[in-house]
GROMACS .gro file of C-alpha atoms in nm:
model
  104
    1MET     CA    1   0.000   0.000   0.000
    2ASP     CA    2   0.126   0.348  -0.084
    3LYS     CA    3   0.228   0.580   0.193
    4PRO     CA    4   0.006   0.883   0.242
    5VAL     CA    5   0.114   1.183   0.035
    6LYS     CA    6   0.222   1.384   0.340
    7GLU     CA    7   0.457   1.105   0.454
    8LYS     CA    8   0.607   1.079   0.105
    9ILE     CA    9   0.682   1.453   0.101
   10ILE     CA   10   0.846   1.434   0.445
   11GLU     CA   11   1.051   1.131   0.341
   12LEU     CA   12   1.167   1.284   0.012
   13VAL     CA   13   1.248   1.630   0.145
   14ASP     CA   14   1.281   1.665   0.520
   15LYS     CA   15   1.446   1.328   0.580
   16SER     CA   16   1.689   1.369   0.291
   17TRP     CA   17   2.055   1.358   0.388
   18GLU     CA   18   2.131   1.603   0.106
   19PRO     CA   19   2.074   1.962   0.225
   20TRP     CA   20   2.076   2.094  -0.131
   21ARG     CA   21   1.764   1.886  -0.206
   22LYS     CA   22   1.584   2.061   0.078
   23ALA     CA   23   1.702   2.395  -0.059
   24ALA     CA   24   1.584   2.299  -0.409
   25PHE     CA   25   1.240   2.207  -0.277
   26TYR     CA   26   1.189   2.499  -0.041
   27SER     CA   27   1.318   2.755  -0.293
   28ASN     CA   28   1.054   2.661  -0.550
   29PRO     CA   29   0.814   2.957  -0.588
   30LEU     CA   30   0.502   2.739  -0.563
   31VAL     CA   31   0.636   2.569  -0.249
   32ILE     CA   32   0.707   2.910  -0.098
   33GLU     CA   33   0.351   3.022  -0.174
   34ILE     CA   34   0.190   2.706  -0.033
   35MET     CA   35   0.413   2.685   0.274
   36ASP     CA   36   0.353   3.050   0.357
   37LYS     CA   37  -0.022   2.981   0.363
   38LEU     CA   38   0.025   2.661   0.567
   39TYR     CA   39   0.250   2.827   0.824
   40LYS     CA   40  -0.001   3.109   0.873
   41GLU     CA   41  -0.280   2.856   0.930
   42TRP     CA   42  -0.057   2.649   1.161
   43GLU     CA   43   0.026   2.961   1.367
   44ARG     CA   44  -0.342   3.062   1.379
   45GLU     CA   45  -0.429   2.717   1.515
   46GLY     CA   46  -0.171   2.738   1.795
   47ARG     CA   47   0.100   2.532   1.621
   48LYS     CA   48  -0.089   2.206   1.658
   49GLY     CA   49   0.061   1.925   1.452
   50ILE     CA   50   0.280   2.029   1.161
   51PRO     CA   51   0.214   2.281   0.883
   52LEU     CA   52   0.149   2.002   0.629
   53ASP     CA   53  -0.149   1.896   0.842
   54TYR     CA   54  -0.327   2.209   0.715
   55ALA     CA   55  -0.273   2.139   0.344
   56SER     CA   56  -0.556   2.043   0.112
   57GLN     CA   57  -0.522   1.725  -0.092
   58GLU     CA   58  -0.457   1.941  -0.399
   59GLU     CA   59  -0.177   2.129  -0.221
   60LEU     CA   60  -0.024   1.803  -0.101
   61GLU     CA   61  -0.030   1.663  -0.455
   62LYS     CA   62   0.143   1.976  -0.589
   63LEU     CA   63   0.408   1.957  -0.316
   64LEU     CA   64   0.461   1.587  -0.387
   65GLN     CA   65   0.511   1.651  -0.759
   66ILE     CA   66   0.775   1.913  -0.680
   67ALA     CA   67   0.943   1.680  -0.428
   68LEU     CA   68   0.955   1.403  -0.689
   69THR     CA   69   1.102   1.644  -0.944
   70VAL     CA   70   1.370   1.750  -0.696
   71THR     CA   71   1.478   1.388  -0.648
   72GLU     CA   72   1.565   1.374  -1.019
   73ILE     CA   73   1.787   1.685  -1.012
   74LYS     CA   74   2.163   1.637  -0.988
   75GLU     CA   75   2.348   1.845  -0.731
   76SER     CA   76   2.585   1.972  -1.000
   77ASP     CA   77   2.289   2.113  -1.193
   78PHE     CA   78   2.121   2.273  -0.893
   79ILE     CA   79   2.401   2.445  -0.702
   80PRO     CA   80   2.516   2.693  -0.973
   81GLU     CA   81   2.159   2.803  -1.043
   82TYR     CA   82   2.082   2.838  -0.674
   83TYR     CA   83   2.370   3.074  -0.608
   84GLU     CA   84   2.277   3.313  -0.889
   85GLU     CA   85   1.972   3.451  -0.706
   86GLN     CA   86   1.710   3.262  -0.513
   87ASP     CA   87   1.440   3.295  -0.253
   88VAL     CA   88   1.416   3.027   0.011
   89TYR     CA   89   1.110   2.994   0.231
   90GLY     CA   90   1.153   3.212   0.538
   91THR     CA   91   1.422   3.438   0.393
   92ARG     CA   92   1.419   3.756   0.196
   93SER     CA   93   1.555   3.767  -0.154
   94ILE     CA   94   1.920   3.865  -0.169
   95LYS     CA   95   2.163   3.882  -0.456
   96ARG     CA   96   2.435   3.622  -0.410
   97LYS     CA   97   2.768   3.620  -0.582
   98LYS     CA   98   2.791   3.335  -0.828
   99LEU     CA   99   3.056   3.098  -0.691
  100PHE     CA  100   3.137   2.927  -1.017
  101ARG     CA  101   3.016   2.926  -1.371
  102ARG     CA  102   2.864   2.638  -1.558
  103LYS     CA  103   3.060   2.543  -1.868
  104LYS     CA  104   2.861   2.585  -2.186
   0.00000   0.00000   0.00000
């Protein structure tokens, strides 16, 4: 039997040993939008459970699709793009110096 969607998201993202995968997931604009809404609801409800508990099935499915996409990304493809300029949930947008350039 398949694991519930919420558990799959947690397993793929939060339990990942690769921090860059977490950054790839949480820096996705749709994830930022959804998580912002979920955190506000979670706060309003007195921080009961976890923010994902307040997601609709549709939101969970969207988050799962992004999590599955992130598992297919190679670290070498993600890191250069990330350091160009990126928002990560819970931070403000800042311009970062590109550490290295991708060969074309």
